[in-house]
Short mmCIF file of C-alpha atoms and ligand atoms in Angstrom, two decimals:
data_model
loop_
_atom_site.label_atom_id
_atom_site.label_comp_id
_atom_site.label_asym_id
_atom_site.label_seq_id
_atom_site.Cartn_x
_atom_site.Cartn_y
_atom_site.Cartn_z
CA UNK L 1 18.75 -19.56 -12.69
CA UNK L 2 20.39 -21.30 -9.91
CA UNK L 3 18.07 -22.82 -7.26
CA UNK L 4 18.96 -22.56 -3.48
CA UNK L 5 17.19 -22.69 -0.86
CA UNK L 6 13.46 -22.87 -2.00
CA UNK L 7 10.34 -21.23 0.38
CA UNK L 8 6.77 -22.23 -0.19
CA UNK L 9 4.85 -19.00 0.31
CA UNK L 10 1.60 -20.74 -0.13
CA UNK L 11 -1.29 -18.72 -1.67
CA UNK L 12 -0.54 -15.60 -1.94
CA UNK L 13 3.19 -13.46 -1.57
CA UNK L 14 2.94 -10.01 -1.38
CA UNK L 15 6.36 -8.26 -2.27
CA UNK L 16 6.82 -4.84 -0.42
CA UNK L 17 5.12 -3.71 3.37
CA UNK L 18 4.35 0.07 2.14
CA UNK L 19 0.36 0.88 2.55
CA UNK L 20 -0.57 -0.74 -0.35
CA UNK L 21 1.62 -4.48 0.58
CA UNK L 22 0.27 -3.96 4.18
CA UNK L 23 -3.34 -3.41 3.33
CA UNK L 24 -3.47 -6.27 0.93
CA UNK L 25 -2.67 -8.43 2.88
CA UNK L 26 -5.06 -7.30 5.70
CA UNK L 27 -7.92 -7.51 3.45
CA UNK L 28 -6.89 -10.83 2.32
CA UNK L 29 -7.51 -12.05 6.10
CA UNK L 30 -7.83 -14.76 6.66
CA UNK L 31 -6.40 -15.88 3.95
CA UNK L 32 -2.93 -17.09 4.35
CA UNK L 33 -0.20 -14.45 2.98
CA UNK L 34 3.23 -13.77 3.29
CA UNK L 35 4.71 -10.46 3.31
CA UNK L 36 8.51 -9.88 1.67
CA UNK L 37 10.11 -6.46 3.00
CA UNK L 38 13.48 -5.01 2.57
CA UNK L 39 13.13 -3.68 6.02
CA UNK L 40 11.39 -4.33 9.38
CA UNK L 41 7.89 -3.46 8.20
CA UNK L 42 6.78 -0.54 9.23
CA UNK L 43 10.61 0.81 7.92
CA UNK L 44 11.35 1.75 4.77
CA UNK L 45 8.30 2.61 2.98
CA UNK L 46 7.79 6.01 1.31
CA UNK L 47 3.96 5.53 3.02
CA UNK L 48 5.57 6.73 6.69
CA UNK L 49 6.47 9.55 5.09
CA UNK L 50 3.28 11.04 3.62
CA UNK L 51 2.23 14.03 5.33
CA UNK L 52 -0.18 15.71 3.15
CA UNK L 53 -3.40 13.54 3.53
CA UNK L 54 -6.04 11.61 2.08
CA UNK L 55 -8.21 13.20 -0.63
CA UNK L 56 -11.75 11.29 -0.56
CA UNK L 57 -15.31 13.43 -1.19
CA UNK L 58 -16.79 12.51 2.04
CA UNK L 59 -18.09 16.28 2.21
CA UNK L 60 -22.33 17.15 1.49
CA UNK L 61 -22.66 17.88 -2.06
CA UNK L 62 -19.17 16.50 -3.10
CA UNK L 63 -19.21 13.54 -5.44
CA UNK L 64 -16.54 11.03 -6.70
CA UNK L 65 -17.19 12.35 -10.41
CA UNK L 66 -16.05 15.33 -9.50
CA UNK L 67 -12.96 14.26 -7.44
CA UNK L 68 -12.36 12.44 -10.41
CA UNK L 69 -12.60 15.41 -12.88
CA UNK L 70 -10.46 17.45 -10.49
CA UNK L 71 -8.04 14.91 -11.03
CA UNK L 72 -8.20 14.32 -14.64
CA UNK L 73 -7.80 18.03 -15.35
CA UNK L 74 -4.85 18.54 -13.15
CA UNK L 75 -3.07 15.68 -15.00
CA UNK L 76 -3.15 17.73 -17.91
CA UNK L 77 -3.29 14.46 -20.12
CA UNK L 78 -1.49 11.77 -18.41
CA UNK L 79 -4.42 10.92 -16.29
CA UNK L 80 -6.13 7.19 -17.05
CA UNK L 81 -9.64 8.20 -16.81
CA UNK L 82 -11.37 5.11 -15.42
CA UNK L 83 -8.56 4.63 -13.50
CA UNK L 84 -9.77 7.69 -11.67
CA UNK L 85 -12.48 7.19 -11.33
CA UNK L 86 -12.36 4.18 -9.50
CA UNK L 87 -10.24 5.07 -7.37
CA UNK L 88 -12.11 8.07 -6.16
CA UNK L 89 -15.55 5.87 -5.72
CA UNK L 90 -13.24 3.84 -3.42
CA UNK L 91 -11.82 6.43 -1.55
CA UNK L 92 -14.46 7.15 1.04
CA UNK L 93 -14.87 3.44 1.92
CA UNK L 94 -11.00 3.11 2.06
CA UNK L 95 -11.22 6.04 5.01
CA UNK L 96 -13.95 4.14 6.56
CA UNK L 97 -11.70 0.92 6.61
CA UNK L 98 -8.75 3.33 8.30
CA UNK L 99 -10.80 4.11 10.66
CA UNK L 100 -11.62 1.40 11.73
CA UNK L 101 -8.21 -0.14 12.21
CA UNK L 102 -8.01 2.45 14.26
CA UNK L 103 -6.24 5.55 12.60
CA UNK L 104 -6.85 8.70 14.14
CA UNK L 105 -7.92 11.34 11.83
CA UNK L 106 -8.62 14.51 12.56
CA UNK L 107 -12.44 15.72 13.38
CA UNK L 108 -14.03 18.89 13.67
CA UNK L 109 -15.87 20.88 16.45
CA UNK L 110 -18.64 18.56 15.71
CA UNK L 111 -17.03 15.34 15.86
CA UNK L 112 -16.87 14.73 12.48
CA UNK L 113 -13.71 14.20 9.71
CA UNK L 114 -12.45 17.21 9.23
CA UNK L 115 -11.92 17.89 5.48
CA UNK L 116 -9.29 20.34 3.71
CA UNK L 117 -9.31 22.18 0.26
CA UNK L 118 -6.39 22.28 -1.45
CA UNK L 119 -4.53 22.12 -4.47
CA UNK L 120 -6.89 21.67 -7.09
CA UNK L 121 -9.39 19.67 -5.56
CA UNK L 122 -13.15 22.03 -6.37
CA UNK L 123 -14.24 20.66 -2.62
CA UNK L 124 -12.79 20.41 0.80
CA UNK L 125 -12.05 16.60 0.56
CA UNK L 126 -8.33 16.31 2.33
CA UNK L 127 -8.44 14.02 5.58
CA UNK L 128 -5.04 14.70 8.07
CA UNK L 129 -3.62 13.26 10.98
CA UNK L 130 -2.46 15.48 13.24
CA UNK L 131 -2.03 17.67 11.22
CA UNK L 132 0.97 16.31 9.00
CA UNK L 133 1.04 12.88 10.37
CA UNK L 134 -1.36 10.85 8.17
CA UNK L 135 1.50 8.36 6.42
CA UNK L 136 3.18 7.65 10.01
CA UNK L 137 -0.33 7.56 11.81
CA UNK L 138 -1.70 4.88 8.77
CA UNK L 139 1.55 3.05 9.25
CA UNK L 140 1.40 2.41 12.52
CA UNK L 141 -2.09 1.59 12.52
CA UNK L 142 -1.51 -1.18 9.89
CA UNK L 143 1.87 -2.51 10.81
CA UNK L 144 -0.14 -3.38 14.79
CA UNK L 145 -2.86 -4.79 13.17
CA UNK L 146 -0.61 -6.83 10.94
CA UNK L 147 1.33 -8.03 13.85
CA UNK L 148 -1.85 -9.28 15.28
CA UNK L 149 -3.15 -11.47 12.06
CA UNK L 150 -2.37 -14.69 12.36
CA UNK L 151 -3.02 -15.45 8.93
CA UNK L 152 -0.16 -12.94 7.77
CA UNK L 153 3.85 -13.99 7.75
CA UNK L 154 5.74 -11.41 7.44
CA UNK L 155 9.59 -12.38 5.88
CA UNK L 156 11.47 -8.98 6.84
CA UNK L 157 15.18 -8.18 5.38
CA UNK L 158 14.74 -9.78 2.39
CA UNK L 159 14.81 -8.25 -1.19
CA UNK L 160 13.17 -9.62 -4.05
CA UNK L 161 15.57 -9.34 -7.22
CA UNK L 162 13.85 -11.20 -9.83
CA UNK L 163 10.45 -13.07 -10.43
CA UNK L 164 10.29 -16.88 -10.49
CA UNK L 165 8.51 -18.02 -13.93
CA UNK L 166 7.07 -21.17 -14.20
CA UNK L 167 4.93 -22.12 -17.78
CA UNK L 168 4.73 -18.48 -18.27
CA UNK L 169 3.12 -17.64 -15.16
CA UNK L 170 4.57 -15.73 -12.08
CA UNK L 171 4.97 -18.87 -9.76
CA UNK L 172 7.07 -16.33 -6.53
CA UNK L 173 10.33 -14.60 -6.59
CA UNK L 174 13.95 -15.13 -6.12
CA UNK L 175 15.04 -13.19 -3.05
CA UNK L 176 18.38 -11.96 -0.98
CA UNK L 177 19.05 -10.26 2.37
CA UNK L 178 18.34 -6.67 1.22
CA UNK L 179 21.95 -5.07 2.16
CA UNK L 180 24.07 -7.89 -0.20
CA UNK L 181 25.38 -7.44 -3.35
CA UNK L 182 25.34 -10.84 -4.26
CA UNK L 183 23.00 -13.75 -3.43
CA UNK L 184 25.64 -16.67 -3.27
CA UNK L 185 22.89 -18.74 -2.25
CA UNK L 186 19.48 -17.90 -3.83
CA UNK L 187 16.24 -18.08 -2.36
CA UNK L 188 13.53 -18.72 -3.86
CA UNK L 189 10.00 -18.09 -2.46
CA UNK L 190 7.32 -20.35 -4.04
CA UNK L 191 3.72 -18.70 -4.21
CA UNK L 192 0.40 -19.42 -6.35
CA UNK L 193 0.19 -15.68 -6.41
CA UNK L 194 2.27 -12.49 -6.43
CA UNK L 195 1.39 -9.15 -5.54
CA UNK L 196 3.76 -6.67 -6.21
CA UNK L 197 3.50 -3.73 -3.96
CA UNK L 198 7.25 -2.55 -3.73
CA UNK L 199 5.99 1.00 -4.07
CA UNK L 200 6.74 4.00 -6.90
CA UNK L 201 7.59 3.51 -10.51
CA UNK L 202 11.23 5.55 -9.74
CA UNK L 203 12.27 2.03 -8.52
CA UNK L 204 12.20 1.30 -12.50
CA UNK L 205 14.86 3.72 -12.85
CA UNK L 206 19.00 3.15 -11.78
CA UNK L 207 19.29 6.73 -11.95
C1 FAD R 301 7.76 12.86 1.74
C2 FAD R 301 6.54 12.23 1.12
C3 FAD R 301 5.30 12.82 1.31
C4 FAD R 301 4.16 12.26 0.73
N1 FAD R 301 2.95 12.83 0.99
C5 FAD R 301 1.80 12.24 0.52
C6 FAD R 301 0.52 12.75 0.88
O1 FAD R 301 0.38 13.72 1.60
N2 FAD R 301 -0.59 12.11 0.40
C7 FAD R 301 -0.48 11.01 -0.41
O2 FAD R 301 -1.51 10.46 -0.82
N3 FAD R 301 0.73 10.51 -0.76
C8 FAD R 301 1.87 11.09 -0.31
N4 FAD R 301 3.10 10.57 -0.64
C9 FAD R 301 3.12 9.41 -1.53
C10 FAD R 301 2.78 8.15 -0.75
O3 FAD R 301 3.58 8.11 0.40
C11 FAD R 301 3.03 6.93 -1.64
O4 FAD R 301 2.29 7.04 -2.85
C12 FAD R 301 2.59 5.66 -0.94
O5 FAD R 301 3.07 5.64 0.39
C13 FAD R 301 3.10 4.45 -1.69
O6 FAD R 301 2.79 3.31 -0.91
P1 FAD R 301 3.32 1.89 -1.36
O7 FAD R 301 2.85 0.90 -0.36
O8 FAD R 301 2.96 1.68 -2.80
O9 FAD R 301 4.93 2.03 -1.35
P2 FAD R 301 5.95 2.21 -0.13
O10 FAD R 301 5.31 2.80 1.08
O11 FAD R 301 7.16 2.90 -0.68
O12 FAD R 301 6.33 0.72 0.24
C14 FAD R 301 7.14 -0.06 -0.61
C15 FAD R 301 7.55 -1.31 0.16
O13 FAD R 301 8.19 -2.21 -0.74
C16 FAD R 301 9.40 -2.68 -0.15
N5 FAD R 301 10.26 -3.03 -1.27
C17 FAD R 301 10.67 -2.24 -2.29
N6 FAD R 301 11.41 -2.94 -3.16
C18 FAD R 301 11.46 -4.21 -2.66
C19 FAD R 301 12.07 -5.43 -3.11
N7 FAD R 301 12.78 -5.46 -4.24
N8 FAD R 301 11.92 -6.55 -2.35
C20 FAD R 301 11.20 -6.52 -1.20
N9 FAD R 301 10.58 -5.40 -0.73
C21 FAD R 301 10.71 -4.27 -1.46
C22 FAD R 301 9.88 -1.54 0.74
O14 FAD R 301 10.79 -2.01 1.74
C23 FAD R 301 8.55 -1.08 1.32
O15 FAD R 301 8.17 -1.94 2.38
C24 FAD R 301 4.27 11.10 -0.09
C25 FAD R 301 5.51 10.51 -0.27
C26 FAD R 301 6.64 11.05 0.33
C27 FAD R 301 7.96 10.36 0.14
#
């Protein structure tokens, strides 16, 4: 591979600024980070566009086993159980973490989160925003509090094409402005660590 111009990223590079890219990085704090995007962050990301909500048992008598097992028997078989599973015991403090960057969720009479049912979830366990404004809400939330961390660069425009191997270990990514075809001139950022966060497997897929 051709070397252009090269980028030291430092620690850690974090390719994509979806929820996932975004949140990383604020959790690393204040550690130092860099954030690739293909688009201003805060553009671009499937995560603006959720509407549906948060699923998290937060609800008396609701448990994460069982948010788990409400998951693992709607995936009729393609559901990695302790996968799951941890990702239901984290999805209460997750909320908590929203909420305090500020995200607005919607309460009930009594002041507290107010909780759908639906689908196949066996409790009411679905936080909203607004209604149907949870992914744009969460977005905005993270993209401000982003913009305040010092400890977070954010490199926006740029799409990552390939990673950057060095002794068999991912040592950053070769990048290019996200709307050319070609990279005449690559650029490669330099990073001890990559995170890829570029969002949904159907990016695996030309078609
Ligand atoms: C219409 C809609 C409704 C949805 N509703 C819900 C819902 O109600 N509840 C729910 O839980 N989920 C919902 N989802 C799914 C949810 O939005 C996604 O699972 C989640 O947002 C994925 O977040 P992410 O950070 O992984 O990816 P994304 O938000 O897609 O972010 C990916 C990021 O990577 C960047 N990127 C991609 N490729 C490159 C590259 N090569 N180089 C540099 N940057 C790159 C993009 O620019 C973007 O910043 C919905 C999705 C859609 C589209």
């Amino acid at each position: 591979m051709a070397q252009g111009n090269i980028v030291d990223a430092g620690d850690v590079l974090i390719v994509g600024a979806g929820l996932a890219g975004l949140f990383t990085a604020l959790k690393l704090a204040p550690r130092p980070v860099t954030v690739l995007a293909g688009a201003p962050i805060g553009d671009g990301a499937s995560s603006a566009w959720a509407q549906g909500g948060i699923a998290a048992a937060i609800e008396a008598g609701d448990t994460a086993e069982s948010h788990a097992a409400d998951t693992i028997a709607a995936g009729a078989g393609t559901v990695d159980e302790e996968a799951a599973l941890s990702i239901a015991r984290e999805a209460a403090i997750r909320i908590e973490d929203l909420l305090r960057l500020g995200v607005p969720f919607d309460r009930d009479i009594e002041g507290k989160l107010a909780v759908g049912r639906e689908a196949a979830h066996s409790h009411r366990r679905i936080v909203h925003v607004k209604g149907d404004q949870a992914g744009k809400a969460i977005m905005q939330a993270l993209v401000a509090a982003v913009r305040a961390t010092p400890s977070i660069r954010v490199m926006e425009g740029l799409s990552a094409y390939e990673l950057a191997i060095e002794n068999g270990r991912a040592a950053g990514v070769f990048a290019r402005p996200a709307h050319a075809a070609t990279a005449p001139q690559p650029l490669l950022i330099k990073a001890r660590a990559v995170v890829l966060a570029s969002g949904g497997v159907g990016q695996l897929f030309a078609v």
